[in-house]
């Protein structure tokens, strides 16, 4: 994880572990203390690399037709919810911070209304880029309040292609022959796909346009599975609307699982269940800025590197507790190791929010003892957040209860023999990712299953989850004493910026393990799909084995996920001494601040129909009734659980 520790994900109870000086440092880092992430959390609206050269966004005059326009976040995250769509909330937009609770959305928490889960919306903004010192640099957000902007025309396209795709089985399809198709006896493959076409909106506070049967510009081109009476199995994937400044808001579906036959088919698999459908989705987002250029109307579409993507996934039931490797961490690492850095992009210039990524990219050594031989790790930005995340797992899995206090020990920052020994001990517990080595030690953390856990021929760092290569490389530098001391002064108060939006969307999603995953599967880590770090190439081609002529299409990144998602969500609780994604789907939770031990998250108050352990069908029926784990004072506790389940 790169960036400041968030006190949204940290607790004052943890402060008691360290010395007074270390505690004071921790308390000065989070947003509640006025801190901000290093990349994107500045107080103005500019990501310019050098504030001295960047124009004041309020003095830029009219938006220009010769500027470049790009959408942020580059990948937005919406989440399913079965409450009325009008009850949506807008997801986090500032790194390390919870949702802002701005209109037109509602406040979160609470995450439910009348016992139903609120959908999380993804909001997209357009930023104007101009050349500063020869580099394209975002100088401001443009919206309908910006001088010279006559209109912003948005188009989004959601689809679900799970039922027509290959069966999921670990890493098959990434570099080896994929599994057979789901629903193999259906010859009309399009009839298995839920695609109601694109939807377009513009203007201020545009009313919702639904992804629904019989709507859109060309309803006759829609595809969707039908029952025997010709009714749609799934008739709604979400909607698009705008806020009062003309920004795009995308909502997903209701968390539905449905079947095509007269009677419910069996649900034998955690991931591949023929005859079933759900309403998760994903797809591209594009925009055209219409500019009034001295009385002449000019339409300027976002450039080739300016389009975005939206993913609609299940809710995260522990918002504020992050994965040990978030989707942001994963894509940051992908940029460090595998994706070329655009030379003309000011975000990567000295002083820019992604300067660190560029420097790590330049220093990265894929072979040898040190990934970053010339880098000094930043303790506050690059090490401390990982320690806090490991500590906070205690609130969502019993695997961490009674452990991990040492991750906050003050000696981890000391330049002493004791400090070196403490850092070395923590580092040697880490499981090295593919390509990395750790000489000795337990090497068994995190205690999470990986992207191919049941194939015994796979190495340990494939069967089990690891940190990213960048994370482990920076930890290696820290462990050997090459790190900056903890920050002692708070950062400026955070604000909305271009890359800050990218990061805020991704850091709350899981970057592994991909078996199959929570929000997206392993295809998201294919560097060939990116036009630059964090930015998908909307004109790119699928990297799935056997799809040499298949372009990216709506539904691409959710198609290899579990069908229906509820089946895997049910099964991905902890297995013995290992977990899956407890930050998104908790294993165990605390009911009160003074509780001696946690209880199982997916528990009945009496009995489920088939016993005390939930089944795939139980999760379909009751998923929205389980609680959210939310920060309350110094602790994270289960809230909003239904009064009785089932």
Coordinates of C-alpha atoms in Angstrom, one line a residue:
X1 CA 0.0 0.0 0.0
X2 CA 1.3 3.4 -0.9
X3 CA 0.2 6.5 0.8
X4 CA -0.7 7.7 4.3
X5 CA -2.2 5.4 6.9
X6 CA -5.9 6.1 7.1
X7 CA -7.5 6.6 10.5
X8 CA -10.7 5.5 8.9
X9 CA -9.0 2.1 9.0
X10 CA -7.1 2.6 12.2
X11 CA -8.2 2.6 15.8
X12 CA -7.1 4.4 19.0
X13 CA -7.0 1.1 20.8
X14 CA -4.0 0.3 18.6
X15 CA -2.3 3.5 19.7
X16 CA -1.8 2.0 23.2
X17 CA 0.7 -0.5 21.7
X18 CA 3.5 1.9 21.1
X19 CA 5.5 4.5 22.8
X20 CA 4.2 8.1 23.2
X21 CA 6.4 9.4 20.4
X22 CA 5.3 6.7 18.0
X23 CA 1.7 7.1 19.1
X24 CA 1.9 10.8 18.3
X25 CA 3.3 10.1 14.9
X26 CA 0.5 7.7 14.2
X27 CA -2.2 10.1 15.3
X28 CA -0.8 12.8 13.0
X29 CA -1.0 10.7 9.9
X30 CA -4.6 10.0 9.2
X31 CA -7.2 12.2 7.5
X32 CA -8.9 12.9 10.8
X33 CA -5.8 14.6 11.9
X34 CA -5.6 16.7 8.7
X35 CA -3.4 14.3 6.8
X36 CA -3.6 13.3 3.2
X37 CA -2.2 10.8 0.8
X38 CA 0.9 11.7 -1.1
X39 CA -0.6 11.2 -4.5
X40 CA -3.7 13.2 -5.1
X41 CA -4.6 14.5 -1.7
X42 CA -3.6 18.1 -2.1
X43 CA -5.8 21.0 -1.1
X44 CA -6.2 22.4 -4.6
X45 CA -7.7 20.8 -7.7
X46 CA -4.4 20.4 -9.6
X47 CA -2.1 17.4 -10.0
X48 CA 0.5 19.6 -11.6
X49 CA 4.1 18.4 -11.1
X50 CA 5.4 21.8 -10.0
X51 CA 3.0 24.2 -8.3
X52 CA 5.2 27.1 -9.3
X53 CA 4.6 26.4 -13.0
X54 CA 1.0 25.3 -12.8
X55 CA -1.7 27.9 -13.4
X56 CA -4.3 28.6 -10.7
X57 CA -7.3 26.6 -11.7
X58 CA -9.5 29.6 -11.0
X59 CA -7.6 31.7 -13.4
X60 CA -7.5 29.4 -16.4
X61 CA -10.3 31.1 -18.3
X62 CA -12.6 29.2 -20.6
X63 CA -12.1 25.5 -21.2
X64 CA -10.2 25.2 -24.5
X65 CA -10.9 23.1 -27.6
X66 CA -7.2 22.4 -28.0
X67 CA -6.9 20.9 -24.5
X68 CA -6.9 17.2 -23.8
X69 CA -9.8 15.8 -21.7
X70 CA -9.7 12.6 -19.6
X71 CA -12.1 10.9 -17.2
X72 CA -11.3 10.1 -13.6
X73 CA -11.5 7.7 -11.9
X74 CA -9.9 5.7 -14.7
X75 CA -11.6 2.6 -13.1
X76 CA -14.6 3.3 -11.0
X77 CA -16.2 0.9 -8.5
X78 CA -19.9 0.6 -8.0
X79 CA -21.5 -2.0 -5.8
X80 CA -24.7 -3.9 -5.8
X81 CA -27.6 -3.0 -3.5
X82 CA -31.2 -4.1 -3.2
X83 CA -32.5 -0.9 -1.7
X84 CA -34.4 1.5 -3.9
X85 CA -31.8 3.0 -6.3
X86 CA -32.7 6.5 -5.1
X87 CA -31.0 5.6 -1.8
X88 CA -27.6 5.2 -3.4
X89 CA -24.4 6.7 -1.9
X90 CA -21.3 7.8 -3.8
X91 CA -18.2 5.7 -3.1
X92 CA -15.0 7.1 -1.7
X93 CA -13.4 9.9 -3.8
X94 CA -10.4 10.9 -1.7
X95 CA -7.7 8.3 -0.8
X96 CA -7.9 7.2 2.8
X97 CA -11.3 8.8 3.4
X98 CA -14.8 7.4 3.7
X99 CA -17.6 8.5 1.3
X100 CA -18.2 12.2 1.5
X101 CA -22.0 11.7 1.7
X102 CA -22.6 14.4 -0.9
X103 CA -25.9 15.0 -2.7
X104 CA -27.4 13.6 -4.8
X105 CA -26.4 10.5 -2.9
X106 CA -27.4 9.6 0.7
X107 CA -25.1 9.2 3.7
X108 CA -23.1 6.0 4.4
X109 CA -23.1 4.8 7.1
X110 CA -25.8 3.7 7.5
X111 CA -25.3 1.2 4.6
X112 CA -28.9 0.0 4.7
X113 CA -32.3 1.6 4.6
X114 CA -35.4 -0.4 5.8
X115 CA -33.2 -3.4 6.1
X116 CA -32.0 -3.3 2.5
X117 CA -28.4 -2.6 1.3
X118 CA -27.9 0.8 -0.4
X119 CA -26.2 0.6 -3.8
X120 CA -22.8 2.3 -4.0
X121 CA -22.5 4.5 -7.0
X122 CA -19.4 5.4 -9.0
X123 CA -19.1 9.1 -9.9
X124 CA -17.0 10.1 -12.9
X125 CA -15.5 13.5 -13.6
X126 CA -13.7 15.1 -16.6
X127 CA -10.4 16.8 -16.1
X128 CA -8.8 19.2 -18.5
X129 CA -5.1 18.5 -19.3
X130 CA -2.8 21.2 -20.7
X131 CA 0.9 21.1 -21.6
X132 CA 3.1 22.4 -18.8
X133 CA 6.8 22.2 -19.4
X134 CA 6.1 20.0 -22.3
X135 CA 4.0 17.5 -20.4
X136 CA 0.2 16.9 -20.4
X137 CA -0.9 17.8 -16.9
X138 CA -4.4 17.9 -15.3
X139 CA -5.0 21.5 -14.4
X140 CA -8.6 21.4 -13.3
X141 CA -11.8 19.4 -13.3
X142 CA -14.3 20.8 -15.9
X143 CA -18.0 20.5 -15.4
X144 CA -21.1 22.6 -16.2
X145 CA -19.9 25.3 -13.9
X146 CA -16.6 25.8 -15.8
X147 CA -16.6 28.8 -18.2
X148 CA -16.8 27.8 -21.8
X149 CA -18.3 24.3 -21.1
X150 CA -21.7 24.1 -22.9
X151 CA -22.3 20.4 -22.2
X152 CA -20.7 17.1 -21.3
X153 CA -22.2 14.1 -23.1
X154 CA -21.6 10.9 -21.2
X155 CA -22.1 7.3 -22.4
X156 CA -21.7 4.2 -20.2
X157 CA -22.3 0.5 -21.2
X158 CA -22.9 -2.3 -18.7
X159 CA -23.2 -5.9 -19.5
X160 CA -23.0 -9.3 -17.8
X161 CA -21.4 -12.2 -19.9
X162 CA -20.9 -14.7 -17.1
X163 CA -23.2 -17.4 -18.4
X164 CA -21.7 -17.5 -21.9
X165 CA -18.1 -17.5 -20.7
X166 CA -15.7 -20.3 -19.8
X167 CA -16.1 -22.2 -16.5
X168 CA -13.7 -20.8 -13.9
X169 CA -11.0 -23.1 -12.6
X170 CA -8.1 -21.3 -11.0
X171 CA -5.5 -20.0 -13.5
X172 CA -6.8 -22.0 -16.5
X173 CA -7.1 -19.5 -19.4
X174 CA -4.4 -17.1 -18.2
X175 CA -1.6 -18.9 -20.0
X176 CA -3.1 -22.4 -20.5
X177 CA -6.1 -23.9 -22.2
X178 CA -9.3 -22.7 -20.5
X179 CA -12.1 -24.8 -19.1
X180 CA -15.1 -25.6 -21.2
X181 CA -17.9 -23.1 -21.6
X182 CA -20.7 -22.6 -19.1
X183 CA -24.1 -23.7 -20.3
X184 CA -22.4 -25.7 -23.1
X185 CA -25.6 -27.0 -24.7
X186 CA -26.9 -23.5 -25.6
X187 CA -25.9 -22.8 -29.2
X188 CA -27.1 -19.2 -29.2
X189 CA -24.4 -17.8 -26.9
X190 CA -25.7 -14.2 -27.1
X191 CA -29.0 -15.4 -25.5
X192 CA -27.0 -16.1 -22.3
X193 CA -25.6 -12.5 -22.1
X194 CA -27.3 -9.6 -20.4
X195 CA -26.7 -6.6 -22.5
X196 CA -29.3 -3.8 -22.9
X197 CA -26.9 -1.6 -24.8
X198 CA -25.3 1.7 -23.8
X199 CA -27.0 4.6 -22.1
X200 CA -26.2 8.3 -22.6
X201 CA -26.9 11.3 -20.4
X202 CA -25.9 15.0 -20.3
X203 CA -26.8 18.2 -18.5
X204 CA -27.4 19.0 -14.8
X205 CA -29.3 16.5 -12.6
X206 CA -30.3 14.3 -15.5
X207 CA -33.0 11.8 -14.4
X208 CA -31.9 8.2 -14.3
X209 CA -31.6 6.2 -17.5
X210 CA -32.0 2.5 -16.7
X211 CA -30.2 -0.5 -18.2
X212 CA -33.4 -2.3 -18.5
X213 CA -35.3 -4.5 -21.0
X214 CA -37.1 -2.5 -23.7
X215 CA -35.2 0.8 -23.1
X216 CA -32.3 2.5 -24.7
X217 CA -31.7 3.8 -28.2
X218 CA -31.9 0.4 -29.9
X219 CA -33.9 -2.0 -27.6
X220 CA -34.2 -4.5 -30.5
X221 CA -30.4 -5.1 -30.2
X222 CA -30.6 -6.1 -26.5
X223 CA -29.7 -9.6 -25.5
X224 CA -30.8 -11.3 -22.4
X225 CA -31.8 -14.8 -21.2
X226 CA -35.5 -15.5 -21.3
X227 CA -37.8 -17.9 -19.5
X228 CA -40.3 -20.1 -21.3
X229 CA -42.9 -17.4 -21.2
X230 CA -40.4 -15.0 -22.9
X231 CA -40.0 -12.9 -19.7
X232 CA -36.4 -11.8 -18.9
X233 CA -34.5 -13.7 -16.2
X234 CA -32.7 -10.5 -15.3
X235 CA -34.4 -7.3 -16.4
X236 CA -32.2 -4.6 -14.8
X237 CA -28.5 -4.0 -14.6
X238 CA -28.5 -0.4 -13.1
X239 CA -28.8 3.2 -14.3
X240 CA -26.9 6.3 -15.1
X241 CA -27.7 9.9 -14.1
X242 CA -25.8 13.2 -13.5
X243 CA -25.3 15.4 -10.5
X244 CA -26.0 19.2 -10.5
X245 CA -22.6 19.9 -12.1
X246 CA -23.1 17.4 -14.9
X247 CA -20.8 14.7 -13.6
X248 CA -21.8 11.1 -14.4
X249 CA -23.1 8.7 -11.7
X250 CA -23.3 5.0 -12.4
X251 CA -25.3 2.5 -10.3
X252 CA -25.4 -1.2 -10.7
X253 CA -27.9 -3.9 -10.1
X254 CA -29.8 -5.1 -7.1
X255 CA -27.7 -8.2 -6.1
X256 CA -30.2 -10.6 -7.8
X257 CA -29.6 -14.2 -8.6
X258 CA -32.2 -15.9 -10.9
X259 CA -32.6 -19.0 -13.0
X260 CA -34.1 -19.7 -16.4
X261 CA -35.9 -23.0 -15.8
X262 CA -39.3 -23.4 -14.2
X263 CA -37.7 -24.7 -11.0
X264 CA -34.4 -23.7 -9.4
X265 CA -31.5 -25.7 -10.7
X266 CA -29.0 -27.2 -8.3
X267 CA -26.2 -25.0 -7.0
X268 CA -23.4 -27.5 -6.7
X269 CA -20.5 -25.2 -7.4
X270 CA -18.9 -22.2 -5.7
X271 CA -18.4 -20.6 -9.1
X272 CA -20.0 -22.5 -12.1
X273 CA -23.7 -23.1 -11.9
X274 CA -25.5 -23.6 -15.2
X275 CA -28.9 -22.2 -15.6
X276 CA -28.2 -19.4 -13.1
X277 CA -27.7 -15.7 -13.8
X278 CA -26.8 -12.6 -11.7
X279 CA -26.7 -8.8 -12.2
X280 CA -23.0 -8.0 -11.6
X281 CA -21.6 -6.1 -14.6
X282 CA -18.9 -3.9 -16.0
X283 CA -18.1 -1.8 -19.0
X284 CA -16.7 1.4 -20.6
X285 CA -17.4 5.0 -19.8
X286 CA -16.7 7.7 -22.4
X287 CA -17.5 11.4 -22.6
X288 CA -17.5 14.4 -25.0
X289 CA -16.9 17.9 -23.8
X290 CA -18.9 20.4 -25.8
X291 CA -17.2 23.8 -25.7
X292 CA -18.4 27.3 -26.6
X293 CA -15.3 28.6 -28.3
X294 CA -16.0 32.3 -28.9
X295 CA -19.5 31.6 -30.1
X296 CA -18.5 28.5 -32.0
X297 CA -19.6 25.1 -30.6
X298 CA -16.9 22.5 -30.7
X299 CA -17.2 18.9 -29.5
X300 CA -14.0 17.4 -28.0
X301 CA -14.2 13.7 -27.0
X302 CA -11.8 12.4 -24.4
X303 CA -8.6 11.2 -26.0
X304 CA -7.4 7.7 -26.5
X305 CA -6.0 7.6 -22.9
X306 CA -9.0 9.3 -21.5
X307 CA -11.8 6.7 -21.4
X308 CA -12.7 5.0 -18.2
X309 CA -14.2 1.7 -17.0
X310 CA -16.8 0.9 -14.3
X311 CA -17.0 -2.4 -12.4
X312 CA -20.2 -3.4 -10.5
X313 CA -19.4 -5.9 -7.7
X314 CA -20.9 -7.2 -4.5
X315 CA -20.9 -4.9 -1.5
X316 CA -17.8 -4.7 0.8
X317 CA -19.2 -5.5 4.3
X318 CA -16.2 -4.1 6.1
X319 CA -15.7 -0.6 4.5
X320 CA -12.7 1.1 6.0
X321 CA -10.7 -2.1 6.5
X322 CA -8.5 -2.6 3.4
X323 CA -7.1 -5.8 1.8
X324 CA -3.4 -6.5 2.4
X325 CA -3.0 -5.9 -1.3
X326 CA -5.7 -3.7 -2.7
X327 CA -6.6 -3.3 -6.3
X328 CA -4.7 0.0 -6.2
X329 CA -1.6 -1.8 -4.8
X330 CA -1.9 -4.4 -7.6
X331 CA -2.1 -1.9 -10.4
X332 CA 0.6 0.3 -8.9
X333 CA 2.8 -2.8 -8.9
X334 CA 1.8 -3.5 -12.5
X335 CA 2.9 0.0 -13.4
X336 CA 6.2 -0.4 -11.5
X337 CA 7.1 -3.7 -13.2
X338 CA 5.3 -4.1 -16.6
X339 CA 3.6 -1.0 -18.0
X340 CA 5.6 1.7 -19.9
X341 CA 5.4 5.2 -18.2
X342 CA 4.2 7.8 -20.6
X343 CA 7.0 10.4 -21.0
X344 CA 4.6 13.3 -21.7
X345 CA 2.3 12.8 -18.7
X346 CA 2.9 15.3 -16.0
X347 CA 1.5 13.0 -13.3
X348 CA 4.8 11.1 -13.4
X349 CA 7.1 14.1 -13.5
X350 CA 9.2 15.3 -10.5
X351 CA 6.7 16.6 -7.9
X352 CA 3.8 14.9 -9.6
X353 CA 1.5 12.5 -7.7
X354 CA 3.0 9.5 -9.5
X355 CA 6.6 10.5 -9.4
X356 CA 7.2 7.7 -6.9
X357 CA 5.8 5.1 -9.3
X358 CA 8.1 6.4 -12.1
X359 CA 11.2 6.2 -9.8
X360 CA 10.3 2.7 -8.6
X361 CA 9.8 1.7 -12.3
X362 CA 13.2 3.1 -13.2
X363 CA 14.9 1.3 -10.3
X364 CA 13.1 -2.0 -10.4
X365 CA 15.4 -5.0 -10.7
X366 CA 13.5 -8.2 -11.5
X367 CA 16.5 -10.4 -10.8
X368 CA 18.9 -10.2 -7.9
X369 CA 18.7 -9.7 -4.2
X370 CA 17.1 -6.2 -4.2
X371 CA 14.1 -5.1 -6.1
X372 CA 14.9 -1.4 -5.5
X373 CA 18.6 -1.1 -4.7
X374 CA 18.6 2.7 -4.8
X375 CA 15.3 3.4 -3.1
X376 CA 14.7 4.5 0.4
X377 CA 11.3 3.3 1.7
X378 CA 9.0 5.9 3.1
X379 CA 7.8 4.5 6.4
X380 CA 4.7 6.7 6.8
X381 CA 3.6 6.2 3.2
X382 CA 4.7 2.7 2.3
X383 CA 5.3 0.6 5.4
X384 CA 3.1 1.9 8.2
X385 CA -0.2 1.5 6.2
X386 CA 0.6 -2.2 5.7
X387 CA 1.3 -2.7 9.4
X388 CA -2.0 -1.0 10.2
X389 CA -3.9 -3.2 7.7
X390 CA -2.5 -6.4 9.2
X391 CA -3.5 -5.2 12.7
X392 CA -7.0 -4.3 11.6
X393 CA -7.7 -7.8 10.3
X394 CA -8.5 -8.6 13.9
X395 CA -11.9 -7.0 13.4
X396 CA -12.9 -9.3 10.6
X397 CA -11.2 -12.7 11.2
X398 CA -10.5 -14.7 14.3
X399 CA -7.2 -15.7 12.6
X400 CA -5.8 -12.3 13.7
X401 CA -7.3 -12.0 17.1
X402 CA -4.6 -12.0 19.8
X403 CA -1.9 -11.5 17.1
X404 CA -0.3 -8.7 15.1
X405 CA 0.2 -6.3 18.0
X406 CA 3.9 -6.3 17.2
X407 CA 3.1 -4.7 13.8
X408 CA 2.7 -1.4 15.7
X409 CA 5.7 -1.7 18.0
X410 CA 7.8 1.5 18.2
X411 CA 11.0 -0.4 17.7
X412 CA 10.1 -1.0 14.1
X413 CA 11.2 2.6 13.4
X414 CA 14.3 2.6 15.6
X415 CA 17.9 2.8 14.2
X416 CA 19.2 0.2 16.7
X417 CA 20.1 -3.4 17.0
X418 CA 16.7 -4.0 18.6
X419 CA 14.9 -2.2 15.8
X420 CA 16.8 -4.1 13.1
X421 CA 15.9 -7.4 14.8
X422 CA 12.2 -6.4 15.0
X423 CA 12.1 -5.4 11.4
X424 CA 13.9 -8.5 10.2
X425 CA 11.4 -10.7 12.2
X426 CA 8.4 -9.1 10.6
X427 CA 9.9 -9.2 7.1
X428 CA 10.8 -12.9 7.4
X429 CA 7.2 -13.7 8.1
X430 CA 6.2 -12.5 4.7
X431 CA 5.6 -15.0 1.9
X432 CA 7.7 -13.9 -1.1
X433 CA 5.8 -13.3 -4.3
X434 CA 6.8 -14.9 -7.6
X435 CA 10.3 -13.7 -8.5
X436 CA 11.2 -12.6 -5.0
X437 CA 13.2 -14.4 -2.4
X438 CA 13.4 -14.2 1.4
X439 CA 16.4 -16.1 2.8
X440 CA 14.9 -17.6 5.9
X441 CA 12.0 -17.5 8.4
X442 CA 8.4 -18.7 8.6
X443 CA 7.5 -17.0 5.3
X444 CA 3.8 -17.8 5.7
X445 CA 2.1 -14.4 5.9
X446 CA -0.5 -13.4 5.0
X447 CA -2.6 -16.4 6.1
X448 CA -4.8 -16.1 3.0
X449 CA -5.4 -18.6 0.2
X450 CA -4.2 -17.7 -3.2
X451 CA -5.1 -17.7 -6.9
X452 CA -4.8 -21.5 -7.4
X453 CA -4.9 -22.9 -3.8
X454 CA -5.9 -26.5 -4.6
X455 CA -3.5 -27.4 -7.3
X456 CA -0.7 -29.1 -5.3
X457 CA 1.8 -28.8 -8.1
X458 CA 1.7 -25.0 -7.9
X459 CA 4.3 -23.3 -5.7
X460 CA 3.4 -21.9 -2.3
X461 CA 3.2 -18.3 -3.6
X462 CA 0.6 -19.3 -6.1
X463 CA -1.5 -21.5 -3.8
X464 CA -1.3 -18.9 -1.1
X465 CA -1.7 -15.1 -1.3
X466 CA 1.4 -12.8 -1.2
X467 CA 2.0 -9.1 -1.1
X468 CA 2.9 -7.5 -4.4
X469 CA 6.5 -7.5 -5.7
X470 CA 6.6 -3.7 -5.0
X471 CA 5.3 -4.1 -1.5
X472 CA 7.8 -6.8 -0.6
X473 CA 10.6 -4.9 -2.3
X474 CA 9.9 -1.8 -0.2
X475 CA 9.5 -3.9 3.0
X476 CA 12.9 -5.4 2.2
X477 CA 14.5 -1.9 2.1
X478 CA 12.8 -1.0 5.4
X479 CA 13.9 -4.2 7.0
X480 CA 17.5 -3.5 6.1
X481 CA 17.3 0.0 7.5
X482 CA 16.9 2.0 4.3
X483 CA 13.8 4.0 5.3
X484 CA 12.7 7.5 6.3
X485 CA 11.5 8.0 9.8
X486 CA 7.8 8.4 10.6
X487 CA 6.3 11.7 9.7
X488 CA 5.8 14.0 12.6
X489 CA 3.7 16.7 11.0
X490 CA 0.3 16.3 9.3
X491 CA -0.1 16.7 5.6
X492 CA -2.4 19.4 4.1
X493 CA -6.1 18.7 4.2
X494 CA -7.1 16.4 1.3
X495 CA -9.2 17.4 -1.7
X496 CA -10.4 16.1 -5.0
X497 CA -7.7 15.5 -7.7
X498 CA -7.4 13.4 -10.8
X499 CA -5.2 10.6 -9.6
X500 CA -6.7 10.8 -6.1
X501 CA -10.0 9.7 -7.7
X502 CA -8.3 6.8 -9.4
X503 CA -6.7 5.7 -6.1
X504 CA -9.7 6.2 -3.9
X505 CA -11.8 3.9 -6.1
X506 CA -9.2 1.1 -6.3
X507 CA -7.8 1.1 -2.8
X508 CA -11.1 -0.2 -1.4
X509 CA -11.2 -3.2 -3.7
X510 CA -9.2 -6.5 -3.5
X511 CA -6.1 -7.1 -5.5
X512 CA -6.0 -10.8 -4.9
X513 CA -6.5 -13.6 -4.4
X514 CA -8.1 -14.3 -7.8
X515 CA -10.0 -17.5 -7.0
X516 CA -11.9 -16.0 -8.6
X517 CA -11.8 -12.8 -6.6
X518 CA -14.4 -10.3 -5.2
X519 CA -14.7 -7.4 -7.7
X520 CA -12.7 -8.7 -10.7
X521 CA -10.6 -11.7 -11.7
X522 CA -7.0 -12.2 -12.7
X523 CA -7.5 -10.7 -16.2
X524 CA -7.2 -7.2 -14.6
X525 CA -3.5 -7.9 -14.0
X526 CA -2.7 -8.4 -17.7
X527 CA -0.4 -5.4 -18.6
X528 CA -1.3 -5.6 -22.3
X529 CA -4.8 -4.3 -21.5
X530 CA -3.5 -1.0 -20.2
X531 CA -2.7 2.1 -22.2
X532 CA -0.8 3.5 -19.2
X533 CA -0.8 2.6 -15.5
X534 CA -4.3 2.5 -14.0
X535 CA -5.9 3.3 -17.4
X536 CA -7.4 0.5 -19.5
X537 CA -7.1 0.7 -23.3
X538 CA -10.7 0.8 -24.4
X539 CA -9.6 -0.2 -27.9
X540 CA -7.5 -3.1 -26.5
X541 CA -7.8 -6.8 -27.2
X542 CA -8.7 -9.5 -24.7
X543 CA -5.7 -11.3 -23.3
X544 CA -7.7 -14.5 -22.5
X545 CA -6.2 -17.6 -24.0
X546 CA -7.8 -18.4 -27.3
X547 CA -9.4 -15.0 -27.8
X548 CA -6.8 -13.5 -30.2
X549 CA -9.4 -11.5 -32.2
X550 CA -11.7 -10.5 -29.3
X551 CA -11.7 -6.8 -28.3
X552 CA -12.5 -5.6 -24.8
X553 CA -16.3 -5.6 -24.5
X554 CA -18.7 -4.6 -21.7
X555 CA -18.8 -7.4 -19.2
X556 CA -15.2 -8.4 -19.8
X557 CA -13.8 -8.3 -16.2
X558 CA -16.8 -9.8 -14.4
X559 CA -17.4 -12.6 -16.8
X560 CA -14.9 -15.0 -15.1
X561 CA -16.4 -14.3 -11.7
X562 CA -18.6 -16.7 -9.7
X563 CA -22.1 -17.4 -11.1
X564 CA -24.0 -16.5 -9.2
X565 CA -21.6 -14.4 -7.0
X566 CA -23.5 -15.4 -3.9
X567 CA -22.2 -19.0 -4.1
X568 CA -18.5 -18.0 -3.8
X569 CA -19.4 -15.2 -1.3
X570 CA -20.9 -18.0 0.8
X571 CA -17.9 -20.3 0.5
X572 CA -15.1 -17.8 0.8
X573 CA -15.0 -17.7 4.6
X574 CA -11.9 -18.9 6.4
X575 CA -10.8 -22.4 5.8
X576 CA -9.0 -23.8 8.8
X577 CA -6.0 -21.7 9.5
X578 CA -6.4 -19.6 6.2
X579 CA -8.7 -16.9 5.0
X580 CA -9.9 -15.4 1.7
X581 CA -11.0 -11.8 1.7
X582 CA -12.0 -10.9 5.2
X583 CA -11.8 -7.2 4.5
X584 CA -14.7 -7.5 2.0
X585 CA -16.5 -10.6 3.3
X586 CA -15.8 -10.9 7.0
X587 CA -15.1 -14.2 8.6
X588 CA -15.7 -13.3 12.2
X589 CA -16.9 -10.0 13.9
X590 CA -17.2 -8.4 17.3
X591 CA -20.6 -7.4 18.6
X592 CA -19.4 -4.9 21.2
X593 CA -16.3 -3.1 22.3
X594 CA -15.9 -5.3 25.4
X595 CA -16.6 -8.6 23.7
X596 CA -14.1 -11.3 24.7
X597 CA -14.2 -13.1 21.3
X598 CA -15.8 -12.6 17.9
X599 CA -18.7 -14.5 16.4
X600 CA -19.2 -15.9 12.9
X601 CA -20.3 -13.2 10.4
X602 CA -22.6 -15.4 8.2
X603 CA -24.4 -17.0 11.2
X604 CA -28.1 -17.7 11.7
X605 CA -30.0 -16.7 14.9
X606 CA -31.6 -20.1 14.8
X607 CA -31.0 -22.4 11.9
X608 CA -30.7 -22.0 8.2
X609 CA -33.1 -24.3 6.3
X610 CA -30.3 -27.0 6.0
X611 CA -28.5 -26.4 9.3
X612 CA -26.3 -23.9 11.1
X613 CA -24.0 -23.3 8.2
X614 CA -25.2 -21.3 5.3
X615 CA -25.5 -22.8 1.8
X616 CA -25.2 -21.2 -1.6
X617 CA -29.0 -20.8 -1.7
X618 CA -29.0 -19.3 1.8
X619 CA -26.6 -16.6 0.7
X620 CA -28.8 -15.7 -2.2
X621 CA -31.7 -15.4 0.2
X622 CA -30.1 -13.7 3.1
X623 CA -26.9 -11.8 1.9
X624 CA -28.5 -8.4 2.5
X625 CA -29.4 -9.3 6.1
X626 CA -25.9 -9.7 7.4
X627 CA -24.2 -6.9 9.1
X628 CA -21.6 -4.3 8.1
X629 CA -18.4 -3.9 10.1
X630 CA -18.1 -0.2 10.8
X631 CA -15.7 1.9 12.9
X632 CA -17.3 3.0 16.2
X633 CA -14.9 5.0 18.3
X634 CA -11.8 2.9 18.9
X635 CA -13.1 -0.3 17.4
X636 CA -14.7 -1.9 14.3
X637 CA -18.0 -3.6 15.3
X638 CA -20.8 -5.3 13.4
X639 CA -23.8 -3.0 12.8
X640 CA -27.0 -3.1 10.8
X641 CA -27.5 -6.8 11.0
X642 CA -31.1 -7.9 10.6
X643 CA -33.0 -8.6 13.8
X644 CA -33.4 -12.3 12.9
X645 CA -31.7 -14.5 10.3
X646 CA -33.3 -16.4 8.8

